[in-house]
Amino acid sequence: MMRDAIFVEVREITGRAAKGAESAALALYARAGAYVKIWTSHPAWRQLMFTAIPGHPPVEGQAAFQDLVKALEGCVLEGTSDSVDPQTDSAHLIAALHGLVLSRTVMTAFPWPPLEKSIGDMTQRIARLNVQPFEHAT
């Protein structure tokens, strides 16, 4: 099914974005930024990813979501996140990032903060990170 193929591609893209990050927190920031980049450059993918299709559970979508959960769990383990529920915090993060993209798409005249700042702020707050985006980046 096309949606499964999209989720496979999304997993590859977000995984590449996070690969080689100096810390789990920077990997999570990179993964969040990759999601936003994918959804802004492929709006039909975003729409299909968030559409329920009767009789077709989003197995690959769940795998993609678990990648995000594992990324946040990595932050908890390294001490850069105070999350006590990475599953729920990851659900909130993915919903917030989706809302960020959708809001900017339909409210183009609104004076939004810079996109990278929004991604970083949302990720930091929702994932309860105690490091700033790109704080340790070289």
PDB file of C-alpha atoms in Angstrom:
ATOM      1  CA  MET A   1       0.000   0.000   0.000  1.00  0.00           C
ATOM      2  CA  MET A   2       1.218   3.489  -0.824  1.00  0.00           C
ATOM      3  CA  ARG A   3       0.929   4.737   2.770  1.00  0.00           C
ATOM      4  CA  ASP A   4       3.229   1.949   3.986  1.00  0.00           C
ATOM      5  CA  ALA A   5       5.816   2.897   1.369  1.00  0.00           C
ATOM      6  CA  ILE A   6       5.625   6.526   2.490  1.00  0.00           C
ATOM      7  CA  PHE A   7       6.184   5.555   6.113  1.00  0.00           C
ATOM      8  CA  VAL A   8       9.174   3.415   5.113  1.00  0.00           C
ATOM      9  CA  GLU A   9      10.641   6.405   3.268  1.00  0.00           C
ATOM     10  CA  VAL A  10       9.911   8.705   6.203  1.00  0.00           C
ATOM     11  CA  ARG A  11      11.676   6.297   8.568  1.00  0.00           C
ATOM     12  CA  GLU A  12      14.715   6.281   6.295  1.00  0.00           C
ATOM     13  CA  ILE A  13      14.800  10.075   5.989  1.00  0.00           C
ATOM     14  CA  THR A  14      14.338  10.766   9.696  1.00  0.00           C
ATOM     15  CA  GLY A  15      16.855   8.061  10.575  1.00  0.00           C
ATOM     16  CA  ARG A  16      19.454   9.601   8.252  1.00  0.00           C
ATOM     17  CA  ALA A  17      18.796  13.026   9.750  1.00  0.00           C
ATOM     18  CA  ALA A  18      19.482  11.708  13.256  1.00  0.00           C
ATOM     19  CA  LYS A  19      22.460   9.550  12.332  1.00  0.00           C
ATOM     20  CA  GLY A  20      25.791  10.880  13.482  1.00  0.00           C
ATOM     21  CA  ALA A  21      24.340  13.418  15.926  1.00  0.00           C
ATOM     22  CA  GLU A  22      26.648  14.145  18.839  1.00  0.00           C
ATOM     23  CA  SER A  23      23.954  13.291  21.385  1.00  0.00           C
ATOM     24  CA  ALA A  24      20.542  11.690  21.639  1.00  0.00           C
ATOM     25  CA  ALA A  25      19.033  15.149  22.173  1.00  0.00           C
ATOM     26  CA  LEU A  26      20.557  16.529  18.978  1.00  0.00           C
ATOM     27  CA  ALA A  27      19.375  13.405  17.161  1.00  0.00           C
ATOM     28  CA  LEU A  28      15.839  14.049  18.411  1.00  0.00           C
ATOM     29  CA  TYR A  29      15.984  17.676  17.270  1.00  0.00           C
ATOM     30  CA  ALA A  30      17.227  16.499  13.857  1.00  0.00           C
ATOM     31  CA  ARG A  31      14.484  13.885  13.610  1.00  0.00           C
ATOM     32  CA  ALA A  32      11.811  16.507  14.454  1.00  0.00           C
ATOM     33  CA  GLY A  33      13.227  18.892  11.856  1.00  0.00           C
ATOM     34  CA  ALA A  34      13.218  16.113   9.266  1.00  0.00           C
ATOM     35  CA  TYR A  35       9.533  15.423   9.895  1.00  0.00           C
ATOM     36  CA  VAL A  36       8.678  19.082   9.338  1.00  0.00           C
ATOM     37  CA  LYS A  37      10.814  19.228   6.205  1.00  0.00           C
ATOM     38  CA  ILE A  38       9.137  16.101   4.798  1.00  0.00           C
ATOM     39  CA  TRP A  39       5.658  17.389   5.518  1.00  0.00           C
ATOM     40  CA  THR A  40       6.296  20.819   4.031  1.00  0.00           C
ATOM     41  CA  SER A  41       7.890  19.415   0.884  1.00  0.00           C
ATOM     42  CA  HIS A  42       5.389  16.538   0.505  1.00  0.00           C
ATOM     43  CA  PRO A  43       2.004  17.764   1.777  1.00  0.00           C
ATOM     44  CA  ALA A  44       0.195  14.789   0.235  1.00  0.00           C
ATOM     45  CA  TRP A  45       2.408  12.443   2.284  1.00  0.00           C
ATOM     46  CA  ARG A  46       1.477  14.290   5.471  1.00  0.00           C
ATOM     47  CA  GLN A  47      -2.196  14.074   4.616  1.00  0.00           C
ATOM     48  CA  LEU A  48      -2.017  10.359   3.845  1.00  0.00           C
ATOM     49  CA  MET A  49       0.052   9.635   6.954  1.00  0.00           C
ATOM     50  CA  PHE A  50      -2.671  11.169   9.127  1.00  0.00           C
ATOM     51  CA  THR A  51      -5.632   9.567   7.350  1.00  0.00           C
ATOM     52  CA  ALA A  52      -7.352   6.512   8.807  1.00  0.00           C
ATOM     53  CA  ILE A  53      -7.911   3.837   6.172  1.00  0.00           C
ATOM     54  CA  PRO A  54     -10.487   1.244   7.284  1.00  0.00           C
ATOM     55  CA  GLY A  55      -9.093  -2.270   7.160  1.00  0.00           C
ATOM     56  CA  HIS A  56      -5.496  -1.079   6.806  1.00  0.00           C
ATOM     57  CA  PRO A  57      -3.809  -0.530  10.157  1.00  0.00           C
ATOM     58  CA  PRO A  58      -0.802   1.775   9.874  1.00  0.00           C
ATOM     59  CA  VAL A  59       1.794  -0.881  10.754  1.00  0.00           C
ATOM     60  CA  GLU A  60       4.657   1.074   9.195  1.00  0.00           C
ATOM     61  CA  GLY A  61       3.299   4.232  10.786  1.00  0.00           C
ATOM     62  CA  GLN A  62       3.488   2.598  14.194  1.00  0.00           C
ATOM     63  CA  ALA A  63       7.080   1.594  13.459  1.00  0.00           C
ATOM     64  CA  ALA A  64       7.905   5.192  12.504  1.00  0.00           C
ATOM     65  CA  PHE A  65       6.300   6.411  15.710  1.00  0.00           C
ATOM     66  CA  GLN A  66       8.266   3.868  17.752  1.00  0.00           C
ATOM     67  CA  ASP A  67      11.462   5.254  16.195  1.00  0.00           C
ATOM     68  CA  LEU A  68      10.523   8.620  17.689  1.00  0.00           C
ATOM     69  CA  VAL A  69       9.718   7.043  21.065  1.00  0.00           C
ATOM     70  CA  LYS A  70      13.087   5.247  21.078  1.00  0.00           C
ATOM     71  CA  ALA A  71      14.824   8.506  20.217  1.00  0.00           C
ATOM     72  CA  LEU A  72      13.215  10.200  23.217  1.00  0.00           C
ATOM     73  CA  GLU A  73      14.014   7.209  25.427  1.00  0.00           C
ATOM     74  CA  GLY A  74      17.633   7.656  24.362  1.00  0.00           C
ATOM     75  CA  CYS A  75      17.479  11.231  25.621  1.00  0.00           C
ATOM     76  CA  VAL A  76      16.117  10.038  28.968  1.00  0.00           C
ATOM     77  CA  LEU A  77      18.922   7.481  29.237  1.00  0.00           C
ATOM     78  CA  GLU A  78      21.611  10.055  28.454  1.00  0.00           C
ATOM     79  CA  GLY A  79      20.110  12.492  30.963  1.00  0.00           C
ATOM     80  CA  THR A  80      19.079  15.171  28.462  1.00  0.00           C
ATOM     81  CA  SER A  81      15.325  14.634  28.931  1.00  0.00           C
ATOM     82  CA  ASP A  82      13.205  14.651  32.057  1.00  0.00           C
ATOM     83  CA  SER A  83      10.369  12.771  30.342  1.00  0.00           C
ATOM     84  CA  VAL A  84       8.660  10.205  32.540  1.00  0.00           C
ATOM     85  CA  ASP A  85       6.462   8.959  29.690  1.00  0.00           C
ATOM     86  CA  PRO A  86       8.309   8.986  26.351  1.00  0.00           C
ATOM     87  CA  GLN A  87       5.388   7.289  24.584  1.00  0.00           C
ATOM     88  CA  THR A  88       2.937  10.057  25.484  1.00  0.00           C
ATOM     89  CA  ASP A  89       5.475  12.847  25.038  1.00  0.00           C
ATOM     90  CA  SER A  90       6.327  11.493  21.583  1.00  0.00           C
ATOM     91  CA  ALA A  91       2.628  11.445  20.671  1.00  0.00           C
ATOM     92  CA  HIS A  92       2.336  15.061  21.771  1.00  0.00           C
ATOM     93  CA  LEU A  93       5.464  15.982  19.810  1.00  0.00           C
ATOM     94  CA  ILE A  94       4.299  14.401  16.558  1.00  0.00           C
ATOM     95  CA  ALA A  95       0.887  16.064  16.937  1.00  0.00           C
ATOM     96  CA  ALA A  96       2.483  19.446  17.636  1.00  0.00           C
ATOM     97  CA  LEU A  97       4.828  19.202  14.657  1.00  0.00           C
ATOM     98  CA  HIS A  98       1.910  18.208  12.432  1.00  0.00           C
ATOM     99  CA  GLY A  99      -0.052  21.176  13.752  1.00  0.00           C
ATOM    100  CA  LEU A 100       2.914  23.466  13.155  1.00  0.00           C
ATOM    101  CA  VAL A 101       3.085  22.483   9.494  1.00  0.00           C
ATOM    102  CA  LEU A 102      -0.668  22.637   8.995  1.00  0.00           C
ATOM    103  CA  SER A 103      -0.996  26.030  10.712  1.00  0.00           C
ATOM    104  CA  ARG A 104       1.788  27.580   8.648  1.00  0.00           C
ATOM    105  CA  THR A 105       0.189  26.177   5.492  1.00  0.00           C
ATOM    106  CA  VAL A 106      -3.223  27.707   6.076  1.00  0.00           C
ATOM    107  CA  MET A 107      -2.261  30.859   8.006  1.00  0.00           C
ATOM    108  CA  THR A 108       0.416  32.280   5.751  1.00  0.00           C
ATOM    109  CA  ALA A 109      -0.135  35.917   6.801  1.00  0.00           C
ATOM    110  CA  PHE A 110       0.371  35.195  10.515  1.00  0.00           C
ATOM    111  CA  PRO A 111       3.696  36.506  11.891  1.00  0.00           C
ATOM    112  CA  TRP A 112       5.160  33.112  12.829  1.00  0.00           C
ATOM    113  CA  PRO A 113       8.532  32.829  14.553  1.00  0.00           C
ATOM    114  CA  PRO A 114      11.252  31.362  12.338  1.00  0.00           C
ATOM    115  CA  LEU A 115      10.484  27.733  11.515  1.00  0.00           C
ATOM    116  CA  GLU A 116      13.705  26.314  13.000  1.00  0.00           C
ATOM    117  CA  LYS A 117      13.036  28.162  16.256  1.00  0.00           C
ATOM    118  CA  SER A 118       9.505  26.772  16.407  1.00  0.00           C
ATOM    119  CA  ILE A 119      10.720  23.229  15.780  1.00  0.00           C
ATOM    120  CA  GLY A 120      13.412  23.578  18.435  1.00  0.00           C
ATOM    121  CA  ASP A 121      11.142  25.187  21.019  1.00  0.00           C
ATOM    122  CA  MET A 122       8.373  22.633  20.548  1.00  0.00           C
ATOM    123  CA  THR A 123      10.762  19.706  20.666  1.00  0.00           C
ATOM    124  CA  GLN A 124      12.545  21.017  23.744  1.00  0.00           C
ATOM    125  CA  ARG A 125       9.371  21.743  25.688  1.00  0.00           C
ATOM    126  CA  ILE A 126       7.343  18.685  24.781  1.00  0.00           C
ATOM    127  CA  ALA A 127      10.248  16.232  25.056  1.00  0.00           C
ATOM    128  CA  ARG A 128      11.351  17.957  28.284  1.00  0.00           C
ATOM    129  CA  LEU A 129      14.888  18.398  27.013  1.00  0.00           C
ATOM    130  CA  ASN A 130      17.409  20.217  29.167  1.00  0.00           C
ATOM    131  CA  VAL A 131      19.661  21.184  26.252  1.00  0.00           C
ATOM    132  CA  GLN A 132      18.956  23.798  23.627  1.00  0.00           C
ATOM    133  CA  PRO A 133      18.712  22.910  19.947  1.00  0.00           C
ATOM    134  CA  PHE A 134      22.150  22.931  18.418  1.00  0.00           C
ATOM    135  CA  GLU A 135      23.702  23.814  21.804  1.00  0.00           C
ATOM    136  CA  HIS A 136      26.422  21.242  21.319  1.00  0.00           C
ATOM    137  CA  ALA A 137      26.496  21.215  17.528  1.00  0.00           C
ATOM    138  CA  THR A 138      29.787  21.960  15.842  1.00  0.00           C
TER     139      THR A 138
END
